[in-house]
Coordinates of C-alpha atoms and ligand atoms in Angstrom, one line a residue:
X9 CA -70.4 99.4 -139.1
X10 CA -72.7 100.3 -136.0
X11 CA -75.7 100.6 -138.3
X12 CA -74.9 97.3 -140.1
X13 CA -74.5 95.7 -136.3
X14 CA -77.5 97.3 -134.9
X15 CA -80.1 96.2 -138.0
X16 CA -78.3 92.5 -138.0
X17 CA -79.0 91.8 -134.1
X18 CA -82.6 93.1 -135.2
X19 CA -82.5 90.3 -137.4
X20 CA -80.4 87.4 -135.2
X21 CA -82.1 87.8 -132.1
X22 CA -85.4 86.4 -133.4
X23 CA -83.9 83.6 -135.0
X24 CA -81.2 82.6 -132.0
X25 CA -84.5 82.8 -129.8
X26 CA -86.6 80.8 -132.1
X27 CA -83.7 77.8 -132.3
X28 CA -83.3 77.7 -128.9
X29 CA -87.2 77.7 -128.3
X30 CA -87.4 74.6 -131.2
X31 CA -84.6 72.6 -129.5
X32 CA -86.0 72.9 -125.8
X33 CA -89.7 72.1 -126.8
X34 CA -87.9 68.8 -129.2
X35 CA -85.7 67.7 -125.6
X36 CA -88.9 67.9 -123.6
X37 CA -91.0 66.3 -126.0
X38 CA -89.2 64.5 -128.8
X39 CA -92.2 64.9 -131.0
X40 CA -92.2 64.7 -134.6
X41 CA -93.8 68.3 -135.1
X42 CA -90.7 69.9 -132.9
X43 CA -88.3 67.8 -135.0
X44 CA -89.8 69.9 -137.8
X45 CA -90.0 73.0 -136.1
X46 CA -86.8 72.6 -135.2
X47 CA -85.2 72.0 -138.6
X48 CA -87.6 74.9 -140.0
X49 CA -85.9 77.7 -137.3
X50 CA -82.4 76.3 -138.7
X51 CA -82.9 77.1 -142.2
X52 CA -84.0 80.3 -141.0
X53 CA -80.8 80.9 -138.8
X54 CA -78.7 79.6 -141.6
X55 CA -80.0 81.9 -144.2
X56 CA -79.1 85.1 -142.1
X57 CA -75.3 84.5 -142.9
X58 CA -76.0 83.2 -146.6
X59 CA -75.0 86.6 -148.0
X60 CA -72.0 86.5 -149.4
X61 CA -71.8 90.5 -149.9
X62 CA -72.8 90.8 -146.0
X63 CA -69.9 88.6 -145.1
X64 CA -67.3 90.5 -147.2
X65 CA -68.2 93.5 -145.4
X66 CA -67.4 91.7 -141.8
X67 CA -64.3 90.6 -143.2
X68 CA -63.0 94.1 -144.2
X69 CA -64.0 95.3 -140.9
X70 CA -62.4 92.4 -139.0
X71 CA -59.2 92.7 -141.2
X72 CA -58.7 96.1 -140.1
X73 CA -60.4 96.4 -136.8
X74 CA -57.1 97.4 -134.8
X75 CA -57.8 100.8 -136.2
X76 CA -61.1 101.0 -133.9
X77 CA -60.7 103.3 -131.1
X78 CA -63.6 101.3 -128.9
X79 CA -62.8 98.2 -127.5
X80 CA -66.2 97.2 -127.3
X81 CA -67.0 97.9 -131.3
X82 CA -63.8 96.1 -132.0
X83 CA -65.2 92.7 -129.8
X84 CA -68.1 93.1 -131.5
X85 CA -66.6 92.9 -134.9
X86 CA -64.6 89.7 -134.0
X87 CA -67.3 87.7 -132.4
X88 CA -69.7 88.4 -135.5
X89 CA -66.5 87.6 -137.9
X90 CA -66.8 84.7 -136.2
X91 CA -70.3 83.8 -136.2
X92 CA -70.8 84.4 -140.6
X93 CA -66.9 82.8 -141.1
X94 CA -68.3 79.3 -139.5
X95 CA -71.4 79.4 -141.5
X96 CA -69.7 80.2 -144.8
X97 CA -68.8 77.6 -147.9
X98 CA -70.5 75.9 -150.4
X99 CA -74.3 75.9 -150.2
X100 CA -74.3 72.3 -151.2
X101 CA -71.1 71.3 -148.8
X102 CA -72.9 72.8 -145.6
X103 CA -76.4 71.5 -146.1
X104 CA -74.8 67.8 -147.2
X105 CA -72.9 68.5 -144.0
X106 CA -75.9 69.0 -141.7
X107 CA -77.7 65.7 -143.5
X108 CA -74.8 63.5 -142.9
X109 CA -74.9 64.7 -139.2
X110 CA -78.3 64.4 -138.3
X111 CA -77.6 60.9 -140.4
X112 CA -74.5 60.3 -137.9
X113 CA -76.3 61.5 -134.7
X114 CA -79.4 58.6 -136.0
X115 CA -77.3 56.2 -135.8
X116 CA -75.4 56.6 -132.7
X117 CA -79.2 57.5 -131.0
X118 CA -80.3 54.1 -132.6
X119 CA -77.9 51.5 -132.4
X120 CA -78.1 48.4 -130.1
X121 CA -75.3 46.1 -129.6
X122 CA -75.7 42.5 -128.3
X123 CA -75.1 41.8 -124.9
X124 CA -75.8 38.0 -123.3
X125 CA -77.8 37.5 -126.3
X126 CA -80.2 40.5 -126.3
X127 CA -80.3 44.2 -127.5
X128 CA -78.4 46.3 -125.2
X129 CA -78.7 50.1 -125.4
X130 CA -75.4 52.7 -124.1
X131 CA -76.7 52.6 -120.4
X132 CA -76.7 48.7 -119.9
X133 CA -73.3 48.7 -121.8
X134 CA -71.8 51.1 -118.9
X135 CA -73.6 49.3 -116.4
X136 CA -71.8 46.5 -117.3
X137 CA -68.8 47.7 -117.6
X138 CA -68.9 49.4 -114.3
X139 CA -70.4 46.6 -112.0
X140 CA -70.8 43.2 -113.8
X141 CA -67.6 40.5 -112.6
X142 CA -68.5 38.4 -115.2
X143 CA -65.4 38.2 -117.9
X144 CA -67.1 36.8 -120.9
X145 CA -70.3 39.4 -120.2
X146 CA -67.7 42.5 -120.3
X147 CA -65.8 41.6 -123.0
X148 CA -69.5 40.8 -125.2
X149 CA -70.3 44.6 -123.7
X150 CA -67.3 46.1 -124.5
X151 CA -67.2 44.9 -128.2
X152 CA -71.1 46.2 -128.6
X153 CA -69.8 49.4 -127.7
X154 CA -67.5 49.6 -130.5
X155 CA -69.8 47.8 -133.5
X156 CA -71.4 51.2 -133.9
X157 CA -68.1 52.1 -135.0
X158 CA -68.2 50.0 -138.6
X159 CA -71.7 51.2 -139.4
X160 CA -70.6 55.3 -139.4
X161 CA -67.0 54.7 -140.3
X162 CA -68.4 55.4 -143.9
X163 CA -70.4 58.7 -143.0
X164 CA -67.5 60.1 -140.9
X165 CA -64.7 59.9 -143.0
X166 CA -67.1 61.6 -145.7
X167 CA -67.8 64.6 -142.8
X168 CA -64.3 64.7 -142.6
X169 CA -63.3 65.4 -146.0
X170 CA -66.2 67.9 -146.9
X171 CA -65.0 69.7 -143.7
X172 CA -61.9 69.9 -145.1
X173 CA -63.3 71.2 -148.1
X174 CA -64.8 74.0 -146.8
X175 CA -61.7 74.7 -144.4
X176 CA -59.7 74.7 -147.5
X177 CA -61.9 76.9 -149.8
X178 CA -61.4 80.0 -146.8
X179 CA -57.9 79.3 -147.0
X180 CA -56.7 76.9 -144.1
X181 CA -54.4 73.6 -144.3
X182 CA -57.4 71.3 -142.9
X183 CA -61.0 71.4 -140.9
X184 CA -59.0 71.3 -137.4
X185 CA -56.7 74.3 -138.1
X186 CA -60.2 76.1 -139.3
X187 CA -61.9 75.2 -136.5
X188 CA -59.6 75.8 -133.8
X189 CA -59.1 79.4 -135.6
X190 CA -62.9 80.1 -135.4
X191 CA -63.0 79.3 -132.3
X192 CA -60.3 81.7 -131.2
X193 CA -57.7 78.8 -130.2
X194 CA -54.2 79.4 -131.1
X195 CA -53.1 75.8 -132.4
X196 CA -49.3 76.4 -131.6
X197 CA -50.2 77.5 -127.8
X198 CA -52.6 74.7 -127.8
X199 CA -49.9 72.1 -128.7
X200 CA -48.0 73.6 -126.2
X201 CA -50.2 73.6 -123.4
X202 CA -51.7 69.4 -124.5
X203 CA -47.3 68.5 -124.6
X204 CA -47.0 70.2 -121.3
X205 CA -50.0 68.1 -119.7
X206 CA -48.9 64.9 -121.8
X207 CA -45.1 65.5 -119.7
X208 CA -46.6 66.0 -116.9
X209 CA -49.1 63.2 -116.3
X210 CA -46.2 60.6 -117.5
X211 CA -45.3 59.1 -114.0
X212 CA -48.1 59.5 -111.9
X213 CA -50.2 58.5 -114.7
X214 CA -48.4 55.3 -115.3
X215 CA -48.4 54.9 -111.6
X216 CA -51.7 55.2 -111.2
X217 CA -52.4 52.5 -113.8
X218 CA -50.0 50.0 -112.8
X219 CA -51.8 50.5 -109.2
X220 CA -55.5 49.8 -111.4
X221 CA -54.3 47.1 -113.3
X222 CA -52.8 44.9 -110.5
X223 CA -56.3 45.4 -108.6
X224 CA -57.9 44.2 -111.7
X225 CA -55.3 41.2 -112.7
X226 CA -56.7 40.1 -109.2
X227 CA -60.4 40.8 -109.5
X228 CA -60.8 39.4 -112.7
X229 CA -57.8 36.6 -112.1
X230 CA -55.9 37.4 -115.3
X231 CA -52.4 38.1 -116.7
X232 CA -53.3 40.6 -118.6
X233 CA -55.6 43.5 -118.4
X234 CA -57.9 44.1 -121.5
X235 CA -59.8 46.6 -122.2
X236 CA -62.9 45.2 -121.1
X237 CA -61.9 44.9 -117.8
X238 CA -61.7 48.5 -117.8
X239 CA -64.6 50.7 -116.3
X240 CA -65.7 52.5 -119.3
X241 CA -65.5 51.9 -123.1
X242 CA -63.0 54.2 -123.9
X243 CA -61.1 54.4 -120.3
X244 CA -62.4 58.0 -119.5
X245 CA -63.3 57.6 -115.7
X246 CA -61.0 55.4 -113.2
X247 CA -62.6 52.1 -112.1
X248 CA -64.3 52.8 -108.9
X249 CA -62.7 52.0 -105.6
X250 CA -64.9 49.6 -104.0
X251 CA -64.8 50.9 -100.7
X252 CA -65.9 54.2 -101.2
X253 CA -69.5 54.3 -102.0
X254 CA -70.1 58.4 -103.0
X255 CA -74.1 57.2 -103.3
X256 CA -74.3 56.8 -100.2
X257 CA -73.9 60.5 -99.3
X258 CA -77.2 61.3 -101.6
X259 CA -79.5 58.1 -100.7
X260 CA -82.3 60.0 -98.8
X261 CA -81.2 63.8 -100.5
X262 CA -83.2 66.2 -102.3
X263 CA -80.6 67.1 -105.2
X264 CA -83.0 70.1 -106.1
X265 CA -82.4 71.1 -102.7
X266 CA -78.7 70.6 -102.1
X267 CA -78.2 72.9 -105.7
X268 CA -80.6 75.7 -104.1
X269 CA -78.3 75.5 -101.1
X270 CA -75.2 75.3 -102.5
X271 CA -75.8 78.3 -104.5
X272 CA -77.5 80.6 -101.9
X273 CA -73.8 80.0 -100.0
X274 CA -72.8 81.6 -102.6
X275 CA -75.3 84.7 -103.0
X276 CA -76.5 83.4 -106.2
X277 CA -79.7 82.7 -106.7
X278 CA -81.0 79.7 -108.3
X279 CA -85.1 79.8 -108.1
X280 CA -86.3 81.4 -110.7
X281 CA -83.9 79.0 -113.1
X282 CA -85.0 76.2 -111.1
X283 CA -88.8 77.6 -111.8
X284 CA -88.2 76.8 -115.7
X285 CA -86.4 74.1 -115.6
X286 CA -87.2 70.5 -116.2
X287 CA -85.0 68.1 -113.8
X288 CA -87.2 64.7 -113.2
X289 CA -87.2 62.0 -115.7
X290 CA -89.9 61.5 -118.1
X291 CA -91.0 59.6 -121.3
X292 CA -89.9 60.9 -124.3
X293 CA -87.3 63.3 -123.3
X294 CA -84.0 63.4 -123.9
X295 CA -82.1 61.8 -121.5
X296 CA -79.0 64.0 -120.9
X297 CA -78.5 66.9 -119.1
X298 CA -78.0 70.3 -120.2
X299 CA -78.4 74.3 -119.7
X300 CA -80.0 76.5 -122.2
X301 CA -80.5 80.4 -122.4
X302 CA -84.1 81.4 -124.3
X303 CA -83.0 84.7 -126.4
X304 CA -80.9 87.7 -125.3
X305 CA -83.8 89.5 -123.3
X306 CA -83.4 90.6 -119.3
X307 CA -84.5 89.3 -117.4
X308 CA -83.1 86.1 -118.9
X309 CA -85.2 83.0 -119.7
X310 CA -82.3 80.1 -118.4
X311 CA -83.7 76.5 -118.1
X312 CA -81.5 73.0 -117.2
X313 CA -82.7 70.3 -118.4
X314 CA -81.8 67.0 -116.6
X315 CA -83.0 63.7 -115.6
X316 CA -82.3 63.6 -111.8
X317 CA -81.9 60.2 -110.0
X318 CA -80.5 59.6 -106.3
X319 CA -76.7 59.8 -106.5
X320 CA -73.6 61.4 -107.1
X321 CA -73.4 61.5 -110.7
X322 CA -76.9 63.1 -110.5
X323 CA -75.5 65.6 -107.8
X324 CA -72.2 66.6 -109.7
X325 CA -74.4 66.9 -113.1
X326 CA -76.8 69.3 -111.6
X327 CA -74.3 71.6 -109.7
X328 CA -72.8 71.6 -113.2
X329 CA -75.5 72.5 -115.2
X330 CA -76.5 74.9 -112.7
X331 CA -72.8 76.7 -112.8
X332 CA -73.5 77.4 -116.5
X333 CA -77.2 79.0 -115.7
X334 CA -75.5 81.3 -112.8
X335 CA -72.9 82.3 -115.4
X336 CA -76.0 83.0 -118.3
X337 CA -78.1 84.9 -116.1
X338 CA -75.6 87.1 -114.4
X339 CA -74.2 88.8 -117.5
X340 CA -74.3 92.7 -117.6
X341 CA -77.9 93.6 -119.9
X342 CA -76.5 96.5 -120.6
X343 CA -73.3 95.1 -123.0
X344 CA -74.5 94.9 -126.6
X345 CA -76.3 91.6 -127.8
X346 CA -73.3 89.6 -129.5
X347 CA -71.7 90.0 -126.2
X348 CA -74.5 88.9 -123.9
X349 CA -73.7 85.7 -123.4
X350 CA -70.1 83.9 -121.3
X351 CA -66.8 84.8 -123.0
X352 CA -65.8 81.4 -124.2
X353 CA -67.1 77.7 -124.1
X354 CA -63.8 77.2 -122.0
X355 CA -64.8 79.9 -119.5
X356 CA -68.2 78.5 -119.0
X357 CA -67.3 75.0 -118.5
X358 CA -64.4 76.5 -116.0
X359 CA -67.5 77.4 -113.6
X360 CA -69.3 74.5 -114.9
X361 CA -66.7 71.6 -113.7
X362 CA -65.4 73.9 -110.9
X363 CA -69.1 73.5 -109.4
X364 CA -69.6 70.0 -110.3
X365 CA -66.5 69.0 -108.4
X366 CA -68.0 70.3 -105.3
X367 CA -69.8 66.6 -105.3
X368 CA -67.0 65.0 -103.8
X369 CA -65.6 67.6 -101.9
X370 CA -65.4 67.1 -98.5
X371 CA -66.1 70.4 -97.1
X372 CA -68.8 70.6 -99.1
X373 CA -70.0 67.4 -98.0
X374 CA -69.9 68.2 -94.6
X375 CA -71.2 71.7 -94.2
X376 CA -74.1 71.2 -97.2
X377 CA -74.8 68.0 -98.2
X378 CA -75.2 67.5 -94.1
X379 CA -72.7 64.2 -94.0
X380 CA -71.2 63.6 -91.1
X381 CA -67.6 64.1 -89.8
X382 CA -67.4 60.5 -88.6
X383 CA -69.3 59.2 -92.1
X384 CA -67.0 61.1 -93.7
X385 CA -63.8 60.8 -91.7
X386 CA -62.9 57.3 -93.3
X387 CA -63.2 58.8 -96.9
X388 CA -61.1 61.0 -96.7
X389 CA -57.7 59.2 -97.9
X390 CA -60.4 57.5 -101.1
X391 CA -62.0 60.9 -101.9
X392 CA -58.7 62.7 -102.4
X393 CA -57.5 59.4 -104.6
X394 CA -60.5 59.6 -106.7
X395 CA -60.5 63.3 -107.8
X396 CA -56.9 62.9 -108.7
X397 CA -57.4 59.7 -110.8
X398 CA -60.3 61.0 -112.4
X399 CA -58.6 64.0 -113.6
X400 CA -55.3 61.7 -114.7
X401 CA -57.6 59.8 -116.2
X402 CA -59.6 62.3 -118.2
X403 CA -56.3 64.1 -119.4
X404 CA -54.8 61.2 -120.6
X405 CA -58.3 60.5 -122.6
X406 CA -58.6 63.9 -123.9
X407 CA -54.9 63.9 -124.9
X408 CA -56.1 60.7 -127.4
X409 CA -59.0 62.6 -129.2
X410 CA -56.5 65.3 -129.4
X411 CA -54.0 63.9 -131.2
X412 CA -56.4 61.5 -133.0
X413 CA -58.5 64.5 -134.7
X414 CA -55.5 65.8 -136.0
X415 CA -54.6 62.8 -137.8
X416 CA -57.9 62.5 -139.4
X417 CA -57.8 65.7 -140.5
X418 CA -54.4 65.4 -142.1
X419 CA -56.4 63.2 -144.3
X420 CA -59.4 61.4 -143.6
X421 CA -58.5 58.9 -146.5
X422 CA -56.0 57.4 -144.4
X423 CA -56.5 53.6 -144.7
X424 CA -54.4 53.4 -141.2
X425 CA -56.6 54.8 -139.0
X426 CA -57.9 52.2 -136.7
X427 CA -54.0 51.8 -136.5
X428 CA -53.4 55.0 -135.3
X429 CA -55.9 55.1 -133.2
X430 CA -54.8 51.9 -131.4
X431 CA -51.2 53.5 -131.2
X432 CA -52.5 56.6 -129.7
X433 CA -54.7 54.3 -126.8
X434 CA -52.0 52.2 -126.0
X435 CA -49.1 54.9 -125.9
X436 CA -51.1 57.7 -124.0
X437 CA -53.4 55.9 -122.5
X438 CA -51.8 52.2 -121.7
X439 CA -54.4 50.5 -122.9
X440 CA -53.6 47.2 -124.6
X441 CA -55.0 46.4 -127.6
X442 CA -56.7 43.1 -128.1
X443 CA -54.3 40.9 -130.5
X444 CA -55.2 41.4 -134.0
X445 CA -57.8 43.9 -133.5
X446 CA -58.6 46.6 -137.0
X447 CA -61.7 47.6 -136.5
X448 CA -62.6 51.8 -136.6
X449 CA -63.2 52.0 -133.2
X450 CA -62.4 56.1 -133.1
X451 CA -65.5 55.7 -134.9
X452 CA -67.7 54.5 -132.1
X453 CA -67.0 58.2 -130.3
X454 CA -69.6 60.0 -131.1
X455 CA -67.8 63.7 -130.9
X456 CA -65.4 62.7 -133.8
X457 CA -68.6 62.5 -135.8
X458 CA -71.0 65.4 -134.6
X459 CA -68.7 67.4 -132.1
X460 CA -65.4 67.5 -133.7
X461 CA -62.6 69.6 -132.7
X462 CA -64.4 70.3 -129.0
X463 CA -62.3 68.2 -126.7
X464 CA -60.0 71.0 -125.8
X465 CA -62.8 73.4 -124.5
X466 CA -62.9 70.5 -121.5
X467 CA -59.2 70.5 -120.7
X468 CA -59.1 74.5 -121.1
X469 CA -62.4 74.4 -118.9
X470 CA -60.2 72.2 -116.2
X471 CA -57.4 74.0 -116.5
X472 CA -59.4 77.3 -115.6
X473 CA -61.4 75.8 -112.8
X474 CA -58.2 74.9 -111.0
X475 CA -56.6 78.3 -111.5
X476 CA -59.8 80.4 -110.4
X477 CA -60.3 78.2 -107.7
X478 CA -56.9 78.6 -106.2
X479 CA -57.3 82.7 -106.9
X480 CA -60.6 82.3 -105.0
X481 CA -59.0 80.4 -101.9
X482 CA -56.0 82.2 -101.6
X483 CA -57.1 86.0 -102.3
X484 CA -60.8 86.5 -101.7
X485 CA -62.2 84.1 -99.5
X486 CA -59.3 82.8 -97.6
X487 CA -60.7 79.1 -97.0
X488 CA -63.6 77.1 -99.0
X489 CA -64.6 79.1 -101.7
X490 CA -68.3 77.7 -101.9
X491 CA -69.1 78.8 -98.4
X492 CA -68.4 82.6 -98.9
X493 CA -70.9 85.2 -100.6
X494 CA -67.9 87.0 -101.4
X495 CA -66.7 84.3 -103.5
X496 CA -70.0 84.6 -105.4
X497 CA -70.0 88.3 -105.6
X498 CA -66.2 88.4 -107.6
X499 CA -67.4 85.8 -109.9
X500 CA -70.5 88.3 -110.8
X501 CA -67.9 90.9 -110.8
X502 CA -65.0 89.2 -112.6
X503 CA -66.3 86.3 -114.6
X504 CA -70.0 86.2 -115.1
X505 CA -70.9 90.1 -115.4
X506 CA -68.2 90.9 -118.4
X507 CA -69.4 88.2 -120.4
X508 CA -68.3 88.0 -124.2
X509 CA -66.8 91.7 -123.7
X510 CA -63.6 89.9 -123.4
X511 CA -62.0 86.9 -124.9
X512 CA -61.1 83.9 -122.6
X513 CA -57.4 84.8 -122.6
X514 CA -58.3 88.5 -120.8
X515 CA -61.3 87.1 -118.8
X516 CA -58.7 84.3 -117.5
X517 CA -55.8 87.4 -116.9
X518 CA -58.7 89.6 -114.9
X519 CA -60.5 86.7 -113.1
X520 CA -57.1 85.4 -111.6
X521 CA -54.2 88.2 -112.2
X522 CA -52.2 86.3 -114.4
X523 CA -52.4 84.3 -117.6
X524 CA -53.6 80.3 -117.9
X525 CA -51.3 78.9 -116.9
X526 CA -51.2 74.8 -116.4
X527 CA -49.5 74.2 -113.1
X528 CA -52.4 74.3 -111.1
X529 CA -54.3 71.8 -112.6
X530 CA -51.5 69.8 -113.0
X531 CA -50.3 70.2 -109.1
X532 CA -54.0 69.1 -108.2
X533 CA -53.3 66.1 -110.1
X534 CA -49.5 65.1 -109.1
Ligands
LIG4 ZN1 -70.9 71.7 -119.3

């Protein structure tokens, strides 16, 4: 089993290094040869788990690994289980399922709506949405955002079902209870925790709303609130409160800056990531933002990629990214390569959002960003408002692609699905739905096509940012955790150093001394 590990790193560390290479050079330069290169090092990835013999082997190993007497064998086992059970199926299923994907991701990267009588791309439809008073405008806005909706509908209902064939060849009821499995999410302790947070956002969520719609029946002078009027096409961020301009804050800041700063607080340094990186806007690149780790090798090769404009969107996403890279570069070299990287996509966006939220945190603001106490003094009430809408908000958004996915799954023939969708917006969200309206508009969101079953890694991620924070505060740094060295020094210790060594259940238990547990998310919220 060691001897089979050992040669197949020898052979996966090349090829992981090589994708990620491909992919970096495509964001930076969108050019047709790294488009190619790209898809080239992906055959060549893909091929490493092709043998069927090879991935009997693992299985046998992973079906009896309780017998191993080393803990760090037996993680090693699971995560490579993991790694050839996602890749396995049908040749023809996966490779149709990576052409109908790329075909998906096309069209959403393509597809213009019609706003006010010209081609609008996804960045004037938010704009619109977020600043524009203008009734007739908002409503044209919101329905461009959904038209992408009818021209995939087709090509993600086919995803669906070939997902589920593959889920069902290895054994499992549907793609979501595969998925979840491979990803080492219990579905029955998922369920519980998404019922708990459903309970528990009830009232003050529909308090919150009835408070958002009465400022928006007057704003916009209507009876009813639509979704257009809404600040977002699918209601996942609160309107903004128009007193409280967060901009302001960063007018004249240098973001790079503030994220050096912010992380030296914390004894972690940032440079030589920053030093790879590539953070200003430029033609041809990809316009998100995004943290990626070149190979295995120490000293590690972690680069952020973002497109930094003045503002606090800009500020959160960059303390974001950069939460990821501190995690990356920080784990132990000496662990074996499957677990040299962070323990779970749920632990990594934990640090990720726990960082990000620093943007609107008023000690933060005060003692790093360099605002003032009488600037800020008149926030205060609004920025306490806004973090808890937001993560009411979110929660109640998530909870809908949730509970949607699992529908579709259940069968992806379904000819009620724009149905169900509606019912799920209007009963978990409160969102009306305009009269008559049957149009796929879960098809418009472009994770249900090309990032299915991934919503919960961001309420788990939430969910663990509010626990570790509250740890932090309470037992190591006794006040803001993002002004003490010590607070960086036990994430090294705790979080960052361990990496994969431990699944996210016993890197949650050891970070914070007791299980996940969603009270303190949900008492940040209440
Ligand atoms: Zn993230």
């Amino acid at each position: 089993m060691e001897n089979f590990i050992a040669d197949f790193e020898k052979r996966l560390a090349p090829a992981e290094k090589r994708m990620s290479e491909a992919w970096w050079v495509l964001s930076t330069s969108g050019t047709e040869e790294a488009q190619k290169e790209l898809v080239e090092a992906g055959r060549e990835y893909n091929a490493l788990f092709a043998d069927r013999d090879e991935f009997e082997r693992v299985r046998a190993w992973h079906e009896s690994r309780d017998v191993l007497e080393s803990p760090l064998l037996r993680r090693q086992v699971e995560v490579l289980y993991r790694i050839f059970a996602g890749r396995q199926g049908d040749p023809d299923i996966l490779h149709r399922i990576e052409e109908l994907e790329a075909e998906a991701s096309a069209v959403y990267g393509n597809h213009r709506g019609t706003v006010g009588g010209r081609e609008a791309g996804e960045n004037e439809v938010r704009e619109v949405l977020r600043a524009s008073d203008d009734e007739s405008l908002r409503r044209e806005a919101w329905e461009a955002s959904k038209t992408v909706g009818r021209e995939v509908e087709g090509t993600v209902r086919e995803l669906a079902r070939l997902r589920n064939r593959l889920a069902r060849e290895a054994g499992y009821p549907d793609h979501y209870h595969r998925s979840l499995d491979l990803q080492d999410v219990d579905a029955g302790e998922l369920a519980g925790i998404m019922d708990r947070l459903q309970s528990a956002t009830d009232a003050p969520f529909a308090e919150l709303k009835r408070g958002l719609d009465e400022d928006l029946r007057t704003r916009f002078d209507t009876d009813t609130v639509m979704p257009w009027h809404l600040a977002d096409p699918f209601f996942q961020d609160p309107s903004e409160n128009a007193d409280l301009d967060v901009d302001r804050y960063f007018a004249d800041a240098d973001l790079e800056d503030l994220t050096r700063r912010t992380y030296d607080a914390l004894g972690l340094d940032v440079r030589g990531v920053i030093s790879r990186s590539d953070l200003h806007e430029r033609a041809g690149k990809s316009q998100h933002a995004f943290c990626l780790s070149v190979g295995r090798e120490y000293p590690y090769d972690v680069r952020v990629l973002a497109n930094v404009q003045p503002g606090s969107y800009w500020m959160n996403t960059m303390l974001h990214e950069f939460g990821h890279a501190v995690y990356d570069r920080h784990v132990n070299p000496r662990l074996p390569y499957l677990l040299r990287t962070y323990s779970h996509t749920c632990t990594t966006e934990a640090i990720a959002l726990m960082m990000g939220s620093l943007a609107d945190d008023p000690g933060w603001l005060l003692n790093v960003a360099g605002v003032s106490e009488e600037d800020l003094r008149g926030d205060l009430g609004a920025l306490a408002a806004r973090r808890r809408a937001d993560g009411l908000v979110f929660t109640r958004w998530a909870l809908v692609m949730y509970r949607f996915e699992q529908i579709l799954y259940a069968d992806p023939d379904r000819e009620d699905l724009n149905e169900a969708w509606w019912n799920l917006v209007e009963r978990i969200q409160g969102v009306n739905r305009p009269p008559g309206r049957d149009e796929p508009d879960w098809a418009a969101k472009i994770h249900v096509a090309v990032a299915p079953v991934y919503y919960h890694n961001y309420v788990l991620g939430n969910l663990i940012a509010a626990q570790l924070r509250e740890y932090l505060e309470r037992y190591v740094t006794c006040g803001p955790f993002h002004e003490s060295e010590a607070a960086g020094r036990y994430l090294l210790e705790a979080v960052f150093g361990p990496g994969a060594r431990e699944n996210w259940r016993d890197t949650v238990l050891r970070a914070t001394g007791e299980p996940l547990d969603p009270a303190h998310f949900i008492r940040s919220i209440s």
